[in-house]
PDB file of C-alpha atoms in Angstrom:
ATOM      1  CA  MET T   1       0.000   0.000   0.000  1.00 65.00           C
ATOM      2  CA  SER T   2       1.268   3.451  -0.915  1.00 67.00           C
ATOM      3  CA  PRO T   3       1.945   6.070   1.746  1.00 72.00           C
ATOM      4  CA  ALA T   4      -0.942   8.512   2.179  1.00 69.00           C
ATOM      5  CA  HIS T   5       1.118  11.543   1.115  1.00 76.00           C
ATOM      6  CA  VAL T   6       1.519   9.930  -2.330  1.00 79.00           C
ATOM      7  CA  LEU T   7      -1.711   7.930  -2.583  1.00 85.00           C
ATOM      8  CA  GLU T   8      -4.201  10.707  -1.773  1.00 92.00           C
ATOM      9  CA  PRO T   9      -2.977  13.232  -4.384  1.00 94.00           C
ATOM     10  CA  THR T  10      -2.755  10.441  -6.978  1.00 95.00           C
ATOM     11  CA  TYR T  11      -6.260   9.239  -6.175  1.00 95.00           C
ATOM     12  CA  ASP T  12      -7.621  12.817  -6.231  1.00 94.00           C
ATOM     13  CA  ALA T  13      -5.995  13.585  -9.596  1.00 96.00           C
ATOM     14  CA  ILE T  14      -7.407  10.469 -11.268  1.00 96.00           C
ATOM     15  CA  ARG T  15     -10.835  10.934  -9.672  1.00 95.00           C
ATOM     16  CA  ARG T  16     -11.024  14.575 -10.839  1.00 94.00           C
ATOM     17  CA  ARG T  17     -10.220  13.514 -14.407  1.00 95.00           C
ATOM     18  CA  LEU T  18     -12.884  10.804 -14.316  1.00 95.00           C
ATOM     19  CA  ILE T  19     -15.534  13.197 -12.987  1.00 92.00           C
ATOM     20  CA  ALA T  20     -14.581  15.854 -15.538  1.00 90.00           C
ATOM     21  CA  GLY T  21     -15.021  13.324 -18.342  1.00 91.00           C
ATOM     22  CA  ALA T  22     -11.392  13.733 -19.435  1.00 93.00           C
ATOM     23  CA  TRP T  23     -11.433  10.181 -20.783  1.00 94.00           C
ATOM     24  CA  ARG T  24     -14.146   8.713 -22.980  1.00 92.00           C
ATOM     25  CA  PRO T  25     -16.201   5.794 -21.626  1.00 93.00           C
ATOM     26  CA  GLY T  26     -14.577   2.438 -22.307  1.00 92.00           C
ATOM     27  CA  LEU T  27     -11.021   3.823 -22.482  1.00 94.00           C
ATOM     28  CA  ARG T  28      -8.410   1.517 -20.977  1.00 96.00           C
ATOM     29  CA  LEU T  29      -6.602   3.196 -18.088  1.00 96.00           C
ATOM     30  CA  GLU T  30      -2.977   2.137 -18.279  1.00 95.00           C
ATOM     31  CA  ALA T  31      -1.342   2.383 -14.869  1.00 94.00           C
ATOM     32  CA  ALA T  32       2.166   2.902 -16.277  1.00 95.00           C
ATOM     33  CA  ARG T  33       1.060   5.788 -18.479  1.00 96.00           C
ATOM     34  CA  LEU T  34      -0.908   7.412 -15.646  1.00 96.00           C
ATOM     35  CA  ALA T  35       2.111   7.038 -13.341  1.00 95.00           C
ATOM     36  CA  SER T  36       4.281   8.802 -15.902  1.00 95.00           C
ATOM     37  CA  ASP T  37       1.695  11.577 -16.424  1.00 95.00           C
ATOM     38  CA  LEU T  38       1.335  12.131 -12.668  1.00 95.00           C
ATOM     39  CA  GLY T  39       5.044  11.811 -11.854  1.00 94.00           C
ATOM     40  CA  VAL T  40       4.591   8.950  -9.382  1.00 95.00           C
ATOM     41  CA  SER T  41       5.424   5.269  -9.279  1.00 94.00           C
ATOM     42  CA  ILE T  42       2.986   2.695 -10.546  1.00 94.00           C
ATOM     43  CA  THR T  43       2.017   1.483  -7.033  1.00 94.00           C
ATOM     44  CA  PRO T  44      -0.066   4.531  -5.969  1.00 95.00           C
ATOM     45  CA  VAL T  45      -1.735   4.540  -9.385  1.00 96.00           C
ATOM     46  CA  ARG T  46      -2.762   0.891  -9.038  1.00 95.00           C
ATOM     47  CA  ASP T  47      -3.878   1.484  -5.449  1.00 95.00           C
ATOM     48  CA  SER T  48      -5.945   4.471  -6.632  1.00 96.00           C
ATOM     49  CA  LEU T  49      -7.488   2.542  -9.529  1.00 97.00           C
ATOM     50  CA  ASN T  50      -8.440  -0.295  -7.169  1.00 96.00           C
ATOM     51  CA  ARG T  51     -10.019   2.193  -4.763  1.00 95.00           C
ATOM     52  CA  LEU T  52     -11.907   3.866  -7.620  1.00 97.00           C
ATOM     53  CA  THR T  53     -13.076   0.436  -8.788  1.00 96.00           C
ATOM     54  CA  GLY T  54     -14.577  -0.094  -5.329  1.00 95.00           C
ATOM     55  CA  GLU T  55     -16.380   3.243  -5.753  1.00 96.00           C
ATOM     56  CA  ARG T  56     -17.564   2.126  -9.220  1.00 96.00           C
ATOM     57  CA  LEU T  57     -15.877   5.107 -10.852  1.00 96.00           C
ATOM     58  CA  VAL T  58     -13.542   2.691 -12.662  1.00 97.00           C
ATOM     59  CA  HIS T  59     -14.354  -0.708 -14.147  1.00 96.00           C
ATOM     60  CA  SER T  60     -11.938  -3.599 -13.785  1.00 94.00           C
ATOM     61  CA  THR T  61     -11.953  -6.794 -15.811  1.00 88.00           C
ATOM     62  CA  PRO T  62      -9.549  -9.660 -14.982  1.00 87.00           C
ATOM     63  CA  GLY T  63      -6.948  -9.904 -17.722  1.00 86.00           C
ATOM     64  CA  GLU T  64      -8.029  -6.626 -19.307  1.00 86.00           C
ATOM     65  CA  GLY T  65      -7.136  -4.150 -16.595  1.00 92.00           C
ATOM     66  CA  PHE T  66      -8.919  -0.938 -15.706  1.00 97.00           C
ATOM     67  CA  GLN T  67     -11.338   1.011 -17.912  1.00 96.00           C
ATOM     68  CA  VAL T  68     -13.481   4.103 -17.706  1.00 96.00           C
ATOM     69  CA  PRO T  69     -17.034   2.761 -17.150  1.00 95.00           C
ATOM     70  CA  ARG T  70     -19.047   2.597 -20.349  1.00 93.00           C
ATOM     71  CA  LEU T  71     -22.691   3.017 -19.389  1.00 95.00           C
ATOM     72  CA  ASP T  72     -25.567   2.476 -21.776  1.00 96.00           C
ATOM     73  CA  GLY T  73     -28.792   4.483 -21.665  1.00 97.00           C
ATOM     74  CA  THR T  74     -30.549   2.020 -19.374  1.00 98.00           C
ATOM     75  CA  GLU T  75     -27.703   2.084 -16.849  1.00 97.00           C
ATOM     76  CA  LEU T  76     -27.531   5.888 -16.892  1.00 98.00           C
ATOM     77  CA  ARG T  77     -31.314   6.114 -16.403  1.00 98.00           C
ATOM     78  CA  GLY T  78     -30.944   3.801 -13.413  1.00 98.00           C
ATOM     79  CA  LEU T  79     -28.225   6.004 -11.907  1.00 97.00           C
ATOM     80  CA  ILE T  80     -30.260   9.162 -12.448  1.00 97.00           C
ATOM     81  CA  ASP T  81     -33.272   7.529 -10.816  1.00 98.00           C
ATOM     82  CA  TRP T  82     -31.113   6.380  -7.872  1.00 97.00           C
ATOM     83  CA  HIS T  83     -29.845   9.971  -7.527  1.00 96.00           C
ATOM     84  CA  ARG T  84     -33.479  11.167  -7.535  1.00 96.00           C
ATOM     85  CA  ARG T  85     -34.427   8.753  -4.758  1.00 96.00           C
ATOM     86  CA  LEU T  86     -31.428   9.740  -2.651  1.00 95.00           C
ATOM     87  CA  VAL T  87     -32.274  13.440  -3.101  1.00 94.00           C
ATOM     88  CA  PHE T  88     -35.878  12.767  -2.017  1.00 93.00           C
ATOM     89  CA  PHE T  89     -34.582  10.959   1.056  1.00 93.00           C
ATOM     90  CA  ALA T  90     -32.160  13.797   1.812  1.00 91.00           C
ATOM     91  CA  CYS T  91     -35.030  16.298   1.605  1.00 88.00           C
ATOM     92  CA  ALA T  92     -37.034  14.179   4.043  1.00 87.00           C
ATOM     93  CA  VAL T  93     -34.290  13.833   6.652  1.00 86.00           C
ATOM     94  CA  ALA T  94     -32.497  17.206   6.393  1.00 80.00           C
ATOM     95  CA  THR T  95     -31.847  18.375   9.934  1.00 69.00           C
ATOM     96  CA  ASP T  96     -30.731  21.951   9.286  1.00 67.00           C
ATOM     97  CA  ALA T  97     -32.193  24.867   7.414  1.00 71.00           C
ATOM     98  CA  TRP T  98     -31.075  25.298   3.839  1.00 70.00           C
ATOM     99  CA  PRO T  99     -27.946  27.473   3.769  1.00 67.00           C
ATOM    100  CA  ALA T 100     -28.560  31.079   2.730  1.00 59.00           C
ATOM    101  CA  PHE T 101     -25.509  30.955   0.484  1.00 55.00           C
ATOM    102  CA  ILE T 102     -24.518  28.181  -1.865  1.00 62.00           C
ATOM    103  CA  PRO T 103     -20.998  28.484  -3.301  1.00 59.00           C
ATOM    104  CA  HIS T 104     -21.205  29.716  -6.873  1.00 62.00           C
ATOM    105  CA  GLY T 105     -17.505  29.542  -7.710  1.00 57.00           C
ATOM    106  CA  HIS T 106     -18.247  26.637  -9.993  1.00 62.00           C
ATOM    107  CA  ASP T 107     -17.185  25.732 -13.478  1.00 68.00           C
ATOM    108  CA  GLY T 108     -20.515  25.503 -15.278  1.00 80.00           C
ATOM    109  CA  ASN T 109     -23.839  23.902 -14.537  1.00 83.00           C
ATOM    110  CA  ALA T 110     -22.464  20.377 -14.029  1.00 83.00           C
ATOM    111  CA  GLU T 111     -20.325  21.515 -11.111  1.00 85.00           C
ATOM    112  CA  ARG T 112     -23.099  23.798  -9.842  1.00 86.00           C
ATOM    113  CA  THR T 113     -25.457  20.813  -9.773  1.00 89.00           C
ATOM    114  CA  ALA T 114     -22.935  18.795  -7.753  1.00 86.00           C
ATOM    115  CA  LEU T 115     -22.560  21.686  -5.270  1.00 86.00           C
ATOM    116  CA  LEU T 116     -26.327  22.156  -4.963  1.00 87.00           C
ATOM    117  CA  PHE T 117     -27.117  18.520  -4.205  1.00 89.00           C
ATOM    118  CA  GLY T 118     -23.910  18.199  -2.160  1.00 87.00           C
ATOM    119  CA  CYS T 119     -25.115  21.009   0.130  1.00 85.00           C
ATOM    120  CA  LEU T 120     -28.436  19.204   0.523  1.00 86.00           C
ATOM    121  CA  ALA T 121     -26.651  15.985   1.482  1.00 88.00           C
ATOM    122  CA  ALA T 122     -24.444  17.845   3.976  1.00 86.00           C
ATOM    123  CA  ILE T 123     -27.357  19.306   5.930  1.00 85.00           C
ATOM    124  CA  THR T 124     -28.807  15.843   6.529  1.00 87.00           C
ATOM    125  CA  GLU T 125     -25.965  15.159   8.974  1.00 87.00           C
ATOM    126  CA  ASP T 126     -26.060  11.579   7.692  1.00 90.00           C
ATOM    127  CA  LEU T 127     -22.556  10.640   6.531  1.00 93.00           C
ATOM    128  CA  GLU T 128     -23.711   7.475   4.736  1.00 94.00           C
ATOM    129  CA  LEU T 129     -26.338   9.397   2.774  1.00 93.00           C
ATOM    130  CA  GLU T 130     -23.832  12.133   2.001  1.00 92.00           C
ATOM    131  CA  TRP T 131     -21.335   9.553   0.727  1.00 94.00           C
ATOM    132  CA  ALA T 132     -23.968   7.694  -1.339  1.00 95.00           C
ATOM    133  CA  LEU T 133     -25.274  10.880  -2.948  1.00 93.00           C
ATOM    134  CA  GLY T 134     -21.737  12.101  -3.643  1.00 92.00           C
ATOM    135  CA  ASN T 135     -20.787   8.784  -5.192  1.00 94.00           C
ATOM    136  CA  VAL T 136     -23.736   8.585  -7.564  1.00 95.00           C
ATOM    137  CA  ALA T 137     -23.224  12.261  -8.487  1.00 93.00           C
ATOM    138  CA  ALA T 138     -19.583  11.502  -9.341  1.00 93.00           C
ATOM    139  CA  ARG T 139     -20.643   8.560 -11.516  1.00 95.00           C
ATOM    140  CA  ILE T 140     -23.156  10.738 -13.389  1.00 95.00           C
ATOM    141  CA  ALA T 141     -20.819  13.745 -13.705  1.00 92.00           C
ATOM    142  CA  PRO T 142     -19.147  12.821 -17.031  1.00 93.00           C
ATOM    143  CA  TYR T 143     -22.617  12.640 -18.609  1.00 94.00           C
ATOM    144  CA  ARG T 144     -24.015  15.650 -16.751  1.00 92.00           C
ATOM    145  CA  ARG T 145     -21.502  17.951 -18.423  1.00 90.00           C
ATOM    146  CA  HIS T 146     -23.312  17.420 -21.743  1.00 94.00           C
ATOM    147  CA  GLU T 147     -26.743  18.532 -20.482  1.00 94.00           C
ATOM    148  CA  ASP T 148     -26.282  22.145 -21.595  1.00 91.00           C
ATOM    149  CA  SER T 149     -25.930  21.034 -25.216  1.00 93.00           C
ATOM    150  CA  ILE T 150     -29.348  19.316 -25.084  1.00 95.00           C
ATOM    151  CA  LEU T 151     -31.344  21.261 -22.482  1.00 94.00           C
ATOM    152  CA  SER T 152     -31.672  25.015 -22.941  1.00 89.00           C
ATOM    153  CA  ASP T 153     -32.597  26.147 -19.433  1.00 90.00           C
ATOM    154  CA  VAL T 154     -30.390  24.212 -17.004  1.00 91.00           C
ATOM    155  CA  SER T 155     -29.244  27.307 -15.115  1.00 88.00           C
ATOM    156  CA  SER T 156     -32.776  28.598 -14.502  1.00 91.00           C
ATOM    157  CA  GLU T 157     -33.864  25.083 -13.526  1.00 92.00           C
ATOM    158  CA  LEU T 158     -31.122  24.987 -10.877  1.00 90.00           C
ATOM    159  CA  ASP T 159     -32.185  28.478  -9.691  1.00 89.00           C
ATOM    160  CA  GLU T 160     -35.702  27.148  -9.213  1.00 90.00           C
ATOM    161  CA  ILE T 161     -34.577  24.075  -7.259  1.00 89.00           C
ATOM    162  CA  GLU T 162     -32.399  26.226  -5.020  1.00 86.00           C
ATOM    163  CA  ALA T 163     -35.262  28.680  -4.412  1.00 87.00           C
ATOM    164  CA  ARG T 164     -37.650  25.859  -3.570  1.00 87.00           C
ATOM    165  CA  LEU T 165     -35.158  24.288  -1.171  1.00 84.00           C
ATOM    166  CA  GLN T 166     -34.904  27.656   0.606  1.00 82.00           C
ATOM    167  CA  SER T 167     -38.708  27.897   0.829  1.00 80.00           C
ATOM    168  CA  THR T 168     -39.015  24.561   2.706  1.00 73.00           C
ATOM    169  CA  ASP T 169     -42.290  23.838   0.855  1.00 82.00           C
ATOM    170  CA  ALA T 170     -42.045  20.031   0.703  1.00 84.00           C
ATOM    171  CA  ASP T 171     -44.504  19.600  -2.202  1.00 89.00           C
ATOM    172  CA  ALA T 172     -42.806  22.279  -4.299  1.00 89.00           C
ATOM    173  CA  ILE T 173     -39.374  20.782  -3.588  1.00 88.00           C
ATOM    174  CA  HIS T 174     -40.600  17.307  -4.542  1.00 91.00           C
ATOM    175  CA  LEU T 175     -42.069  18.560  -7.828  1.00 94.00           C
ATOM    176  CA  ALA T 176     -38.938  20.505  -8.785  1.00 93.00           C
ATOM    177  CA  VAL T 177     -36.585  17.628  -7.939  1.00 93.00           C
ATOM    178  CA  ASP T 178     -38.775  15.089  -9.740  1.00 96.00           C
ATOM    179  CA  HIS T 179     -39.047  17.317 -12.836  1.00 95.00           C
ATOM    180  CA  TYR T 180     -35.270  17.838 -12.875  1.00 95.00           C
ATOM    181  CA  HIS T 181     -34.541  14.105 -12.796  1.00 97.00           C
ATOM    182  CA  ARG T 182     -37.264  13.056 -15.244  1.00 97.00           C
ATOM    183  CA  ARG T 183     -35.901  15.468 -17.849  1.00 96.00           C
ATOM    184  CA  ARG T 184     -32.498  13.819 -17.566  1.00 97.00           C
ATOM    185  CA  ILE T 185     -33.928  10.310 -17.664  1.00 98.00           C
ATOM    186  CA  ASN T 186     -35.601  11.288 -20.948  1.00 97.00           C
ATOM    187  CA  ILE T 187     -32.295  12.356 -22.533  1.00 97.00           C
ATOM    188  CA  ALA T 188     -30.090   9.588 -21.088  1.00 98.00           C
ATOM    189  CA  ASP T 189     -29.465   7.976 -24.494  1.00 98.00           C
ATOM    190  CA  GLN T 190     -28.345  11.308 -25.952  1.00 97.00           C
ATOM    191  CA  LEU T 191     -26.041  11.966 -22.986  1.00 97.00           C
ATOM    192  CA  VAL T 192     -24.443   8.535 -23.450  1.00 96.00           C
ATOM    193  CA  GLN T 193     -23.824   9.217 -27.137  1.00 96.00           C
ATOM    194  CA  LEU T 194     -22.268  12.629 -26.458  1.00 95.00           C
ATOM    195  CA  ALA T 195     -19.994  11.204 -23.752  1.00 93.00           C
ATOM    196  CA  ARG T 196     -18.697   8.547 -26.140  1.00 90.00           C
ATOM    197  CA  LYS T 197     -17.545  11.073 -28.745  1.00 84.00           C
TER     198      LYS T 197
END
């Protein structure tokens, strides 16, 4: 096992690239090449890839090594629906008031979406829920970054969800969150195709 001072930055660098969609789905992740790119030995890269496999951010096949997961439309719809159910649960168990300020130092709507739902998970004070919601958000992220090319009003949609979360009107929150996720379920096949290009 690699020492933490080498493993953590290596893991973080690979994870950030996966979430940003830097590599197309299905691409083989060669540990030696990644080690060279990151300026580390192969051991922390392999340790990181194994950890990311456990988080389902990387796919591993015996004899074939590590690959970027290649989801099809059905799998992506399932992930989006799982995200929806976790968000509903987070809304139901949130223990604190919605923060008056959500960080807006984001890089586009994909990152803003992650921050928005991440803040919701954080106020539940449930670490398992926070981890589960963060994990599924990370797995969706490479597809989420293509939403703006299909949907014209993502920013205003996020404004509406944030406003409804601040209002604490449970029915309005449920409708906004459900609408948000159903729109993405409907375009899952298109998101998969764009991510593969």
